[in-house]
Each structure stands twice: as structure tokens, then as C-alpha cells.
Coordinates of C-alpha atoms in Angstrom, one line a residue:
M17 CA 0.0 0.0 0.0
K18 CA 1.5 3.3 -1.0
S19 CA 1.3 6.4 1.1
D20 CA 0.0 9.8 0.2
L21 CA 2.0 11.6 -2.4
P22 CA 2.1 15.4 -1.7
V23 CA 3.5 16.3 -5.1
L24 CA 3.0 14.1 -8.0
T25 CA 5.2 14.0 -11.1
P26 CA 4.5 11.6 -13.9
A27 CA 7.0 9.7 -16.0
P28 CA 7.2 10.3 -19.7
T29 CA 4.7 8.5 -21.8
R30 CA 5.1 6.6 -25.1
A31 CA 2.8 6.5 -28.1
P32 CA 1.3 3.2 -29.0
A33 CA 2.7 1.4 -32.1
S34 CA 0.5 1.0 -35.1
G35 CA -1.0 -2.2 -36.2
R36 CA -3.9 -4.4 -35.3
A37 CA -4.2 -7.3 -32.8
S38 CA -6.8 -9.7 -31.6
Y39 CA -8.9 -8.1 -29.1
L40 CA -11.2 -11.0 -28.1
G41 CA -9.9 -13.0 -25.1
L42 CA -10.6 -16.5 -24.5
G43 CA -13.0 -15.7 -21.7
Y44 CA -14.7 -18.1 -19.3
P45 CA -15.4 -21.5 -21.0
F46 CA -19.1 -21.5 -19.8
R47 CA -20.3 -24.0 -22.4
L48 CA -17.4 -26.4 -21.6
M49 CA -18.2 -26.1 -17.8
V50 CA -21.9 -26.8 -18.4
T51 CA -21.0 -29.8 -20.5
L52 CA -18.6 -31.1 -17.8
A53 CA -21.2 -30.6 -15.1
A54 CA -23.8 -32.5 -17.2
M55 CA -21.4 -35.4 -17.9
L56 CA -20.4 -35.7 -14.2
A57 CA -24.0 -35.6 -13.1
L58 CA -24.9 -38.4 -15.7
A59 CA -21.9 -40.4 -14.7
V60 CA -22.9 -40.3 -11.0
I61 CA -26.5 -41.2 -11.9
W62 CA -25.8 -44.1 -14.2
L63 CA -22.6 -45.6 -12.7
V64 CA -23.0 -44.9 -9.0
A65 CA -26.5 -43.9 -7.9
R66 CA -28.1 -46.3 -10.3
P67 CA -31.8 -45.5 -9.7
G68 CA -34.5 -47.4 -11.5
P69 CA -34.3 -47.2 -15.4
G70 CA -37.4 -44.9 -15.5
M71 CA -36.0 -42.4 -13.0
A72 CA -32.5 -42.6 -14.6
W73 CA -33.8 -41.7 -18.1
L74 CA -36.0 -39.0 -16.6
L75 CA -33.1 -37.4 -14.8
T76 CA -31.0 -37.8 -18.0
G77 CA -33.6 -35.9 -20.0
V78 CA -33.9 -33.1 -17.5
I79 CA -30.1 -32.6 -17.2
A80 CA -29.7 -32.6 -21.0
I81 CA -32.5 -30.1 -21.6
A82 CA -31.2 -27.8 -18.8
A83 CA -27.6 -28.0 -20.2
L84 CA -28.7 -27.3 -23.7
L85 CA -30.9 -24.4 -22.6
L86 CA -28.1 -22.9 -20.5
I87 CA -25.6 -23.3 -23.5
Y88 CA -28.2 -21.6 -25.8
L89 CA -28.9 -18.7 -23.5
R90 CA -25.1 -18.1 -22.8
T91 CA -24.4 -18.2 -26.6
W92 CA -27.2 -15.8 -27.3
M93 CA -26.0 -13.4 -24.5
L94 CA -22.4 -13.5 -25.8
W95 CA -23.6 -12.9 -29.3
R96 CA -25.7 -10.0 -28.1
A97 CA -22.9 -8.5 -26.0
R98 CA -20.3 -8.8 -28.7
G99 CA -22.7 -7.1 -31.1
R100 CA -23.2 -4.2 -28.8
S101 CA -19.5 -4.0 -28.0
A102 CA -18.0 -4.6 -31.4
D103 CA -17.0 -1.0 -32.0
V104 CA -15.5 -0.7 -28.5
L105 CA -13.6 -3.9 -28.9
A106 CA -12.4 -3.0 -32.4
A107 CA -11.2 0.4 -31.2
L108 CA -9.4 -1.2 -28.3
G109 CA -7.7 -3.7 -30.6
A110 CA -6.4 -1.0 -32.8
A111 CA -5.2 1.2 -29.9
T112 CA -3.5 -1.6 -28.0
A113 CA -2.1 -3.6 -30.9
D114 CA 1.4 -3.7 -29.4
I115 CA 0.3 -5.0 -26.0
P116 CA 0.5 -8.7 -25.5
V117 CA -2.8 -10.5 -24.7
R118 CA -1.7 -11.5 -21.2
L119 CA -0.4 -8.0 -20.4
R120 CA -3.8 -6.4 -20.9
T121 CA -5.1 -8.1 -17.8
R122 CA -2.0 -7.2 -15.7
M123 CA -1.8 -3.6 -16.5
P124 CA -4.2 -1.3 -14.7
L125 CA -7.1 0.0 -16.9
V126 CA -8.7 3.3 -16.1
L127 CA -11.8 4.8 -17.7
V128 CA -11.6 8.5 -18.1
T129 CA -14.8 10.6 -18.4
G130 CA -15.8 14.1 -17.9
D131 CA -14.5 17.4 -19.5
D132 CA -12.1 18.1 -22.4
L133 CA -11.3 14.4 -23.2
A134 CA -10.3 15.5 -26.7
A135 CA -7.4 17.5 -25.2
L136 CA -6.4 14.6 -22.9
F137 CA -6.4 12.0 -25.8
H138 CA -5.0 14.2 -28.4
R139 CA -2.0 12.8 -30.2
P140 CA -0.1 14.0 -33.3
D141 CA -1.9 11.5 -35.5
G142 CA -5.3 12.6 -34.1
E143 CA -7.5 11.8 -31.2
R144 CA -7.3 8.4 -29.7
F145 CA -10.0 6.2 -28.1
A146 CA -7.4 4.6 -25.8
H147 CA -3.9 5.6 -24.7
V148 CA -1.3 3.1 -23.4
G149 CA 0.9 4.8 -20.8
D150 CA 3.8 3.3 -18.8
G151 CA 1.6 2.6 -15.9
A152 CA -1.9 2.0 -17.2
I153 CA -4.2 1.7 -20.1
W154 CA -6.5 4.8 -20.4
V155 CA -9.9 4.5 -22.2
R156 CA -12.1 7.5 -22.7
A157 CA -15.8 7.7 -22.2
D158 CA -17.0 10.9 -23.9
R159 CA -20.3 10.7 -22.1
P160 CA -20.6 9.5 -18.5
Q161 CA -23.8 7.6 -19.6
D162 CA -21.5 5.4 -21.7
L163 CA -19.6 4.1 -18.7
P164 CA -21.8 1.0 -18.0
R165 CA -21.6 -0.2 -21.6
L166 CA -17.9 0.5 -21.8
A167 CA -17.2 -1.2 -18.4
V168 CA -18.9 -4.4 -19.6
A169 CA -17.1 -4.3 -22.9
L170 CA -13.7 -3.8 -21.3
R171 CA -14.3 -6.7 -18.9
Q172 CA -15.0 -8.9 -21.9
W173 CA -11.8 -7.6 -23.6
R174 CA -9.8 -8.3 -20.5
D175 CA -11.0 -11.9 -20.1
G176 CA -13.4 -11.1 -17.2
R177 CA -11.4 -8.5 -15.4
A178 CA -13.3 -5.2 -14.8
P179 CA -11.8 -1.8 -15.1
D180 CA -9.6 -0.8 -12.1
G181 CA -10.9 2.7 -11.7
V182 CA -12.6 5.7 -13.1
V183 CA -11.0 9.2 -13.4
L184 CA -13.4 12.2 -13.6
S185 CA -11.8 15.1 -15.5
V186 CA -13.2 18.4 -14.1
V187 CA -12.5 21.6 -16.0
P188 CA -14.1 24.4 -14.0
G189 CA -13.5 26.8 -16.9
R190 CA -16.1 25.0 -19.0
Y191 CA -19.0 25.7 -16.7
P192 CA -21.0 28.9 -16.8
D193 CA -22.1 28.5 -13.2
A194 CA -22.1 26.2 -10.1
D195 CA -25.5 24.6 -10.9
A196 CA -24.2 23.3 -14.3
L197 CA -21.3 21.8 -12.6
A198 CA -23.3 20.2 -10.0
Q199 CA -25.6 18.7 -12.5
S200 CA -22.7 17.2 -14.5
L201 CA -21.3 15.8 -11.2
R202 CA -24.5 14.1 -10.4
I203 CA -24.7 12.5 -13.9
A204 CA -21.2 11.1 -13.5
R205 CA -21.9 9.7 -10.1
Q206 CA -25.0 8.0 -11.3
A207 CA -23.1 6.6 -14.3
V208 CA -20.4 5.1 -12.1
A209 CA -23.0 3.5 -9.8
D210 CA -24.8 2.0 -12.9
A211 CA -21.5 0.7 -14.1
A212 CA -20.8 -1.0 -10.9
R213 CA -24.3 -2.5 -10.9
R214 CA -23.8 -3.8 -14.5
L215 CA -20.5 -5.4 -13.5
G216 CA -22.0 -6.9 -10.4
S217 CA -19.2 -5.6 -8.2
R218 CA -18.5 -3.0 -5.6
P219 CA -18.3 0.7 -6.8
L220 CA -15.3 1.3 -9.0
P221 CA -12.4 3.3 -7.4
G222 CA -12.7 7.0 -8.3
Y223 CA -10.2 9.7 -8.9
V224 CA -10.9 13.5 -9.6
A225 CA -8.5 15.4 -11.8
I226 CA -9.0 19.2 -11.8
Y227 CA -7.6 21.0 -14.9
Q228 CA -7.4 24.7 -14.1
R229 CA -5.0 27.5 -14.9
L230 CA -3.7 28.5 -11.4
T231 CA -1.4 31.4 -12.6
S232 CA -1.1 33.7 -15.5
A233 CA 2.5 32.5 -16.2
P234 CA 3.0 30.1 -19.1
A235 CA 2.6 26.5 -18.1
D236 CA 5.5 24.2 -18.6
L237 CA 4.0 20.9 -19.8
A238 CA 7.4 19.4 -20.6
T239 CA 7.6 18.3 -17.0
P240 CA 4.0 18.8 -15.8
Q241 CA 3.6 18.9 -12.1
W242 CA 0.5 17.4 -10.4
Y243 CA -0.4 18.3 -6.9
G244 CA -2.7 15.9 -5.1
V245 CA -3.2 12.8 -3.0
S246 CA -3.2 9.2 -4.1
S247 CA -4.0 6.5 -1.6
A248 CA -4.9 2.8 -1.6
Q249 CA -7.7 3.6 0.9
R250 CA -10.7 5.8 0.5
I251 CA -10.1 9.5 1.2
T252 CA -12.4 10.4 4.2
D253 CA -10.8 13.5 5.7
A254 CA -9.2 16.8 4.6
Q255 CA -6.0 16.5 6.5
R256 CA -4.3 14.7 3.6
F257 CA -5.0 17.8 1.4
E258 CA -3.6 20.1 4.0
S259 CA -0.4 18.1 4.2
M260 CA -0.1 18.2 0.5
I261 CA -0.5 22.1 0.4
R262 CA 2.2 22.4 3.1
A263 CA 4.6 20.3 1.1
A264 CA 3.8 22.3 -2.0
E265 CA 4.6 25.6 -0.1
S266 CA 8.0 24.2 1.1
D267 CA 8.8 23.2 -2.6
A268 CA 7.7 26.7 -3.9
Q269 CA 10.1 28.5 -1.5
A270 CA 13.0 26.6 -2.9
A271 CA 11.9 26.9 -6.6
P272 CA 14.0 29.1 -8.9
N273 CA 11.0 31.2 -9.9
A274 CA 9.7 31.6 -6.3
P275 CA 7.1 34.3 -6.8
V276 CA 5.3 32.4 -9.5
A277 CA 5.6 29.1 -7.5
L278 CA 4.2 30.9 -4.5
A279 CA 1.3 32.3 -6.5
R280 CA 0.5 28.9 -7.8
V281 CA 0.5 27.4 -4.3
A282 CA -1.9 30.2 -3.1
A283 CA -4.3 29.4 -5.9
L284 CA -3.8 25.7 -5.2
A285 CA -5.0 26.2 -1.6
S286 CA -8.0 28.0 -2.8
I287 CA -9.1 25.5 -5.5
V288 CA -8.4 22.5 -3.2
G289 CA -10.9 24.0 -0.7
W290 CA -13.4 24.7 -3.5
T291 CA -12.9 21.1 -4.8
Q292 CA -13.7 19.6 -1.4
R293 CA -16.9 21.7 -1.0
T294 CA -18.2 21.6 -4.5
V295 CA -16.9 18.5 -6.3
I296 CA -16.0 15.9 -3.7
H297 CA -19.1 16.7 -1.7
A298 CA -21.3 16.3 -4.7
L299 CA -19.7 12.8 -5.5
T300 CA -19.8 11.4 -1.9
D301 CA -22.8 13.0 -0.3
R302 CA -24.9 10.2 1.1
Q303 CA -28.1 12.3 0.8
Q304 CA -28.0 12.0 -2.9
P305 CA -30.0 9.0 -4.5
A306 CA -27.1 7.4 -6.2
T307 CA -24.5 5.3 -4.4
P308 CA -21.7 7.4 -3.0
W309 CA -18.5 7.3 -5.2
A310 CA -15.5 5.8 -3.4
L311 CA -12.7 8.3 -4.1
F312 CA -9.1 7.2 -3.7
G313 CA -7.4 10.2 -5.0
A314 CA -7.6 13.8 -6.2
G315 CA -5.2 15.9 -8.2
W316 CA -4.8 19.4 -9.5
I317 CA -2.6 20.8 -12.3
D318 CA -1.9 24.3 -13.7
C319 CA -3.4 23.4 -17.0
G320 CA -6.6 24.1 -18.8
P321 CA -8.6 26.5 -21.1
V322 CA -9.1 30.2 -20.7
A323 CA -11.2 30.7 -17.6
G324 CA -14.5 32.3 -18.3
A325 CA -15.8 35.3 -16.3
R326 CA -18.4 33.0 -14.6
N327 CA -16.0 30.1 -13.9
P328 CA -17.4 28.6 -10.7
W329 CA -14.0 28.7 -9.0
T330 CA -13.2 32.2 -10.3
R331 CA -16.5 33.5 -9.1
E332 CA -15.8 32.0 -5.6
V333 CA -12.4 33.7 -5.5
E334 CA -13.9 37.1 -6.5
M335 CA -16.6 36.7 -3.8
Q336 CA -14.0 36.0 -1.1
T337 CA -11.2 38.4 -2.1
R338 CA -13.0 41.0 -4.2
V339 CA -10.1 40.6 -6.6
Q340 CA -10.5 39.6 -10.2
R341 CA -7.9 37.1 -11.3
A342 CA -5.8 37.8 -14.3
Q343 CA -6.6 35.9 -17.4
A344 CA -4.1 33.2 -18.3
A345 CA -3.5 31.7 -21.7
A346 CA -5.1 28.4 -22.6
T347 CA -3.0 25.3 -22.4
P348 CA -2.4 23.8 -25.9
A349 CA -3.4 20.1 -26.3
P350 CA -2.5 17.4 -25.5
W351 CA -3.0 17.8 -21.8
P352 CA -1.3 15.3 -19.6
L353 CA -3.2 12.4 -18.2
P354 CA -3.2 12.1 -14.4
E355 CA -0.9 9.1 -14.3
P356 CA 0.6 9.9 -10.8
L357 CA -2.9 9.8 -9.4
I358 CA -3.2 6.0 -9.9
E359 CA 0.2 5.1 -8.5
A360 CA -1.5 3.8 -5.4
L361 CA -4.3 2.2 -7.2
P362 CA -5.9 -0.3 -4.8
Q363 CA -5.4 -3.9 -5.8
R364 CA -8.7 -5.6 -6.8
H365 CA -8.9 -9.3 -6.6
W366 CA -9.1 -10.9 -9.9
M367 CA -8.6 -14.4 -11.3
S368 CA -8.2 -15.2 -14.9
P369 CA -11.1 -17.0 -16.5
R370 CA -9.0 -20.0 -17.2
R371 CA -8.0 -20.3 -13.6
T372 CA -11.6 -19.6 -12.5
A373 CA -12.7 -22.4 -14.8
L374 CA -10.0 -24.7 -13.4
A375 CA -11.2 -23.9 -9.9
H376 CA -14.8 -24.5 -10.9
A377 CA -13.9 -27.8 -12.6
L378 CA -12.1 -28.9 -9.4
A379 CA -15.2 -27.9 -7.4
L380 CA -17.5 -29.9 -9.8
L381 CA -15.2 -32.9 -9.5
A382 CA -15.3 -32.6 -5.7
C383 CA -19.0 -32.4 -5.8
A384 CA -19.3 -35.4 -8.1
A385 CA -16.9 -37.3 -5.8
A386 CA -18.9 -36.4 -2.7
F387 CA -22.1 -37.6 -4.4
A388 CA -20.3 -40.7 -5.6
F389 CA -19.2 -41.4 -2.0
F390 CA -22.7 -40.8 -0.7
F391 CA -24.4 -43.1 -3.2
S392 CA -21.7 -45.8 -2.8
A393 CA -22.2 -45.8 0.9
N394 CA -26.0 -46.1 0.4
N395 CA -25.5 -48.9 -2.1
N396 CA -23.2 -50.8 0.4
N397 CA -25.8 -50.3 3.2
A398 CA -28.5 -51.6 0.9
L399 CA -26.3 -54.6 0.0
L400 CA -25.6 -55.5 3.6
A401 CA -29.3 -54.9 4.6
R402 CA -30.4 -57.3 1.9
I403 CA -27.9 -59.9 2.9
G404 CA -28.9 -59.5 6.6
A405 CA -32.6 -59.8 5.7
N406 CA -31.9 -63.0 3.8
L407 CA -29.9 -64.4 6.6
G408 CA -32.7 -63.5 9.1
R409 CA -35.4 -65.1 7.0
Y410 CA -33.4 -68.3 6.6
S411 CA -32.7 -68.6 10.3
T412 CA -36.4 -68.2 11.2
I413 CA -37.8 -71.0 9.0
P414 CA -38.3 -74.2 10.8
A415 CA -36.5 -77.3 9.5
A416 CA -39.8 -79.0 8.9
H417 CA -40.7 -76.4 6.2
D418 CA -38.1 -77.6 3.8
A419 CA -39.5 -76.0 0.6
A420 CA -39.4 -72.5 2.2
R421 CA -36.1 -73.2 3.6
R422 CA -34.6 -74.2 0.2
D423 CA -36.0 -71.0 -1.3
A424 CA -34.3 -69.0 1.4
L425 CA -31.1 -71.0 0.9
Q426 CA -31.1 -70.2 -2.8
A427 CA -31.2 -66.5 -1.9
L428 CA -28.1 -67.0 0.3
V429 CA -26.3 -68.9 -2.4
A430 CA -27.0 -66.0 -4.8
D431 CA -25.7 -63.5 -2.3
R432 CA -22.6 -65.6 -1.7
D433 CA -21.9 -66.0 -5.5
E434 CA -22.3 -62.2 -5.9
L435 CA -19.8 -61.5 -3.3
D436 CA -17.4 -64.1 -4.5
R437 CA -17.7 -62.6 -8.1
Y438 CA -16.8 -59.2 -6.6
A439 CA -13.7 -60.7 -4.9
R440 CA -12.5 -62.4 -8.0
L441 CA -13.3 -59.8 -10.7
G442 CA -13.2 -56.6 -8.7
V443 CA -15.8 -54.5 -6.9
P444 CA -18.2 -52.6 -9.2
L445 CA -18.1 -48.8 -9.4
H446 CA -21.4 -48.3 -7.6
L447 CA -20.0 -50.2 -4.5
S448 CA -16.4 -48.9 -4.5
F449 CA -14.8 -45.7 -3.5
G450 CA -13.5 -47.4 -0.3
M451 CA -17.0 -48.0 0.9
Y452 CA -17.3 -51.8 0.0
R453 CA -17.9 -53.9 3.2
G454 CA -19.4 -57.1 1.5
I455 CA -16.3 -59.1 2.3
S456 CA -17.3 -59.1 6.0
A457 CA -20.6 -60.9 5.1
M458 CA -18.9 -63.8 3.4
P459 CA -18.2 -65.9 6.6
L460 CA -21.8 -65.5 7.7
L461 CA -23.2 -66.7 4.3
N462 CA -20.8 -69.7 4.2
D463 CA -21.7 -70.7 7.7
A464 CA -25.5 -70.4 7.0
I465 CA -25.2 -72.4 3.7
A466 CA -23.1 -75.1 5.4
S467 CA -25.6 -75.4 8.2
Y468 CA -28.4 -76.6 5.8
L469 CA -29.3 -80.3 6.3
P470 CA -31.7 -81.9 3.9
P471 CA -34.7 -83.7 5.4
P472 CA -34.4 -87.5 5.8
A473 CA -35.5 -89.4 2.8
P474 CA -39.0 -90.9 3.1
P475 CA -39.1 -94.6 4.1
A476 CA -38.7 -97.2 1.3
V477 CA -41.9 -99.3 1.2
V478 CA -42.8 -102.5 -0.8
T479 CA -46.4 -103.6 -0.7
L480 CA -47.2 -107.2 -1.3
D481 CA -50.6 -108.6 -2.1
S482 CA -51.6 -111.1 0.6
M483 CA -53.6 -113.3 -1.8
S484 CA -50.5 -113.9 -3.9
L485 CA -48.6 -115.0 -0.8
F486 CA -51.2 -116.8 1.3
D487 CA -54.4 -118.8 0.9
S488 CA -57.6 -117.2 2.2
G489 CA -57.5 -117.2 6.0
K490 CA -54.1 -118.9 6.1
A491 CA -50.6 -117.5 7.3
K492 CA -48.4 -120.0 5.5
L493 CA -46.6 -118.9 2.4
K494 CA -47.8 -120.6 -0.7
D495 CA -45.4 -122.4 -3.0
G496 CA -44.0 -120.0 -5.6
S497 CA -44.9 -116.9 -3.6
T498 CA -41.2 -116.1 -2.9
R499 CA -41.0 -114.6 -6.5
A500 CA -43.3 -111.8 -5.3
M501 CA -40.8 -110.9 -2.6
V502 CA -37.7 -110.7 -4.7
H503 CA -38.0 -107.0 -5.1
A504 CA -38.2 -106.5 -1.3
L505 CA -35.2 -108.8 -0.8
E506 CA -33.1 -106.6 -3.2
M507 CA -34.2 -103.5 -1.5
I508 CA -33.1 -104.9 1.9
K509 CA -29.8 -106.1 0.7
A510 CA -29.0 -102.7 -0.9
R511 CA -29.4 -101.1 2.6
P512 CA -28.4 -103.6 5.2
D513 CA -28.0 -101.0 7.9
K514 CA -31.6 -100.0 8.0
R515 CA -34.3 -101.4 10.3
I516 CA -37.1 -103.5 8.5
L517 CA -40.6 -103.2 9.5
V518 CA -43.1 -105.9 8.3
A519 CA -46.7 -105.0 8.7
G520 CA -49.7 -107.1 7.9
Y521 CA -53.2 -105.8 7.0
T522 CA -56.6 -107.5 6.3
D523 CA -60.0 -106.5 5.1
N524 CA -63.0 -106.3 7.5
V525 CA -64.3 -109.8 6.9
G526 CA -64.2 -111.6 10.1
S527 CA -63.8 -110.4 13.7
P528 CA -61.2 -107.7 14.4
R529 CA -59.4 -110.0 16.8
S530 CA -59.0 -112.8 14.3
N531 CA -58.1 -110.3 11.6
R532 CA -55.3 -108.8 13.8
A533 CA -53.9 -112.2 14.7
L534 CA -54.0 -113.2 11.0
S535 CA -52.2 -110.1 9.9
T536 CA -49.6 -110.6 12.6
A537 CA -49.0 -114.2 11.6
R538 CA -48.6 -113.3 8.0
A539 CA -46.1 -110.6 8.9
E540 CA -44.1 -113.2 10.9
A541 CA -44.1 -115.6 7.9
V542 CA -42.8 -112.9 5.6
R543 CA -40.1 -111.9 8.2
D544 CA -38.9 -115.4 8.6
W545 CA -38.5 -115.9 4.9
L546 CA -36.6 -112.6 4.6
I547 CA -34.2 -113.5 7.5
D548 CA -33.5 -116.9 5.8
A549 CA -33.0 -115.3 2.3
S550 CA -31.0 -112.2 3.3
G551 CA -29.0 -113.5 6.3
I552 CA -29.8 -110.3 8.2
P553 CA -30.1 -110.7 11.9
A554 CA -33.6 -111.0 13.3
T555 CA -33.0 -108.1 15.7
Q556 CA -33.1 -105.7 12.6
F557 CA -36.7 -106.8 11.9
A558 CA -39.9 -105.7 13.5
I559 CA -43.3 -107.0 12.8
Q560 CA -46.7 -105.5 13.3
G561 CA -50.2 -106.7 12.7
Y562 CA -52.8 -104.0 12.1
G563 CA -55.8 -106.2 11.0
D564 CA -58.5 -104.2 9.4
T565 CA -57.7 -100.9 11.3
R566 CA -55.8 -99.2 8.4
P567 CA -57.7 -99.7 5.2
I568 CA -56.4 -98.0 2.0
A569 CA -59.6 -98.6 0.0
D570 CA -63.3 -99.2 0.6
N571 CA -64.1 -102.5 2.2
D572 CA -67.7 -102.4 0.7
T573 CA -66.4 -103.6 -2.7
E574 CA -64.4 -106.7 -3.6
A575 CA -61.7 -104.7 -5.3
G576 CA -61.4 -102.5 -2.2
R577 CA -61.1 -105.5 0.1
A578 CA -58.5 -107.0 -2.2
K579 CA -56.3 -103.9 -1.8
N580 CA -56.7 -103.9 2.0
R581 CA -55.4 -107.5 2.2
R582 CA -51.6 -106.7 2.0
V583 CA -48.2 -107.0 3.6
E584 CA -46.0 -103.8 3.7
I585 CA -42.1 -104.0 4.0
T586 CA -40.7 -100.6 5.1
L587 CA -37.1 -99.6 5.5
V588 CA -36.8 -97.1 8.4
P589 CA -34.1 -94.6 7.5
D590 CA -33.2 -93.4 11.0
A591 CA -32.7 -96.9 12.4
P592 CA -29.3 -97.5 14.1
Q593 CA -26.8 -99.9 12.6
A594 CA -26.9 -103.5 13.8

């Protein structure tokens, strides 16, 4: 931050080289950023979030339409802005042809508006729209009302960087009275406020340059001397101007032409006070409707046109001293630009559009990563919740309900195969990002699957027709009946470790007691034959006579009674070994 400069002396300026250069910067890649945002959103939706197909396509359509609409609106706005600013950008390109593209954003750029801009921007080859000095780029705004449009065009020309300040040129000799000057100041103040609003930023730093002949001696513009204050902070008090006047008095006493220098200092003290009361007050008064202008500097120079009889400052001097000032000769053009005023120009934060786009791209990637982490965590929670629900359902199904238990087991096997596939081939994107926890469920699934025991096989039963084995009412095997028991013998030999139950049944003809005795005797006869034929110990056999208590058909018919007269040989699967 620079301190106040009591006496300001500018360095020599140089004229811009001829030629023409590109005047359109790359600017902020808005369409590229919209495309990137849309692609990241779609990637998160389809690869990580993975909603239902209907919802995914709906979101895709909404994002695509929104992106296309934003790109269209942005393109239309740029086309419209470039059309409105084409003349300004062309003039800037011609005036700053020798400035590298990157330097235009690094050099301060100051808008100049107010009085006698033709004299300030006059050059041997004619008037210029812009002037490139050693310390800044100066751009003229012939009408204060043009400031908003020029400010927007310059921001576009400088790749998004707004102008660094506005200099208001005030030539008291051009105004017939104080009211005309006040009206001009109000217009300038309103224009600066409108420009800041169009730029969407805080008020632009302001500087006031007063061009007024202070003495009747010829002005030496070879080394023009500015008197004023330039600060990196807003000017809020008058003490800085007083210190500047005292410094000017000290310099004047040591000057070679002391009488002229002292007269200039006396006039300077008068015009500084007038500037504070008339100009600065009008620009910063909070009672005015427009936003107060933030002033960071004010300067005066013994330069200007012939002062009229009703010059506002001359009229004030006459009213206070009753002495009419001597007329001084007008200063020939070009008049010096107030370059010393902006030496302490406050630094305004700015980032190039490419860096801004890079920062925004990183922010978009960070947002996409955050959403990816969020959805991946949700997907992993859903996976574990599904596996836990399947394990819980399997554990609550009784072993007797084998069909339901097998269905639940199939779900566990599918879950185990899914986790095994992830372990072999890699975790899919929607479960990754360090959130995958499915490996912890593998032991639980393996234990549950291994705990399944199929139900015992149903007993093997061979049913023999009693009439093919025995005569009616008899319990002795008939000759040739053993051929009917060959199948039962083969079954018993195939499973020698099983217990064999031989049960006899009759129809309802006869008394229940005789029927039960007959059925038991027939079962004993079949058992004895099987023991002899198989060599299996008798302890592995059991007999049972049920008589007519367990019919399998209707005893009212001959066919039904024939079915009920039977002997059943059953292998009991859970019998202990002999």
C-alpha cells in the first residue's frame, strides 16, 4: 500500500505502435463447464447412484435439456454482448495492438470521463480512443452515460477483469455557473453507480483530476507537475490535502522562480478547498439518491482552457477576495493524463477466466466425488441390509418347512456367489470408492449355507398282495410266492444298515381279533423268509399286525377289500446300525 504523495510528477509516456491485434480474449469457457457438469451428473446417476431405469432416463432428459438451454442462453447473450461492444472492442484492438494479450489483464485499466477528453487523448496522429501509458491503459468515455456499456465491454476484452478505476476530469472553466457543474457531477456519479451494478461488483475506485490554470505564467508541460493525494484507501478527511499544500509551499520557496511558484500554491490552496466543498461533496454526499462514489485520489494541475468570467471557482475567489484574477492563456493540447494519481491504485482481486474455470472444474469434480461417496455408501448399506434380511429369513424358517427353507437357501447362495464374483473380478463402481464392506458378510453366508441339512428321505416301502402269498385265512406262504418278494429282498440287501418293518393288513371280513392275529402271523411268515433269504439278523426286523384298522380302500367292494389285504415291507431310514 502506497502512502499519500504530496507532489505528483509523472514519468514520460510513449505513443502506441501502429497495427492491429486480436482483441477478443478466450474468456470463461461457460459451455465447456456446463458440459462437464452435465457429464459428471450423468456419470454419477448411471454408474454410482443407479436408480430405476425410468428415473435414470427422466433425470438424463432433465439434465440434457437444462444443459442445452443454458448453453443456448449463454451463446445468445455473448452474441448480443459482442454485437453491442463490437465498435469498442475494435477500437481497443487498434489502440493496443502492441500490448501482449496477457499484459492487458495485468496492466491497470482506467476509464476517463468528464470534460475536455479531446485534449487529454489528443496525439499527433489525431484523437485516440485509448492511450497506453507506462503505468496503465487509459480509455475515454466521452459521455458519462457510456460508462456502464464500456465497463462491460472492457471486462469482456480483459478476459473477465473489470476496469480498475474511473477518473473524472473536471475543468471548471467549461461551466457557466455552479449549478451546471453540480448537474454534471450528479450524472457522472449515477453513471459510475450504474457501471458497478452492471458489473455486479462494488463501486469502482474513483479519482478526480482538476484541470485549471492557477497562474497567468506560461505552463511548462514538458515536466508537468501534479499536486494531489493518491491512496490505496478511501479519502475520508481533509488532513491529507492540508499536508499536500504544506509540502507544496515548502517546494515553492526553494523553486528558482519563487514568486510564480508561491502564487501557484496560493491558488492551489483556494481550489483545493473549493474542490472539497463543491466536487468531492457532490460525489460522496450520502443524501444523494445514487451510491456514493468511493474516491481514492484527487489531483490538480496548472493546465486548462481560458477561464470564463463566470467560472465557478473564479466566481468564488472574487466573492471571497473581491479581486478579479488575471486571465491566463489556454494550455495547448495534448493535456497530460493524471498518471501519478493512480500510482496507489488499490489492488482488486481478480482471477483469470481459465484459472476460474479450473477452480470451478475442481469444485465440480469434488461435488461429483462427494455424491459418488454418498451413493456408494448407500448402495453398500442396501447390500448389507439385503444380505442381513436373507440371513434372518433363513434362520427363522423351521427345518420342517423344507420348501421355504430351500428357497431362502437359494437367496443366500445367490448372495454368496455375488460377493465371490466381486472378490474375483473386482468391486463394481457403484459399490467402490472405499465403501465396500461385503467381504465381512462372506463368513456369515458360508456358515449359513453349510448349516443346511436336507430332510431324511422318506421310508422305502414295498407292498405285497396277501392273496399272492397266502391262501384265504391262512398264514403259511404258498409255493412259488417267494418270487413276489424278490424286489423287497433286493431293497433290503441294498441297505443292510436299515431297520425293516413288516406289517400285515386285512379286510374287514371276520372279527377284528382274528383279523389282527392273522395279519400278525402273515407278517411273521414274511419276516422269517426274509431272514433266511438275506442273512440279516432277526434283531433288525420288526413285525406289526394291524388287522382291518388301516384300510387304504373301501371294504364295501371286492376290489377295495383286495387292496386292503396286503403286507408292507418298510425300511426305516433313522434306524441304528446292527
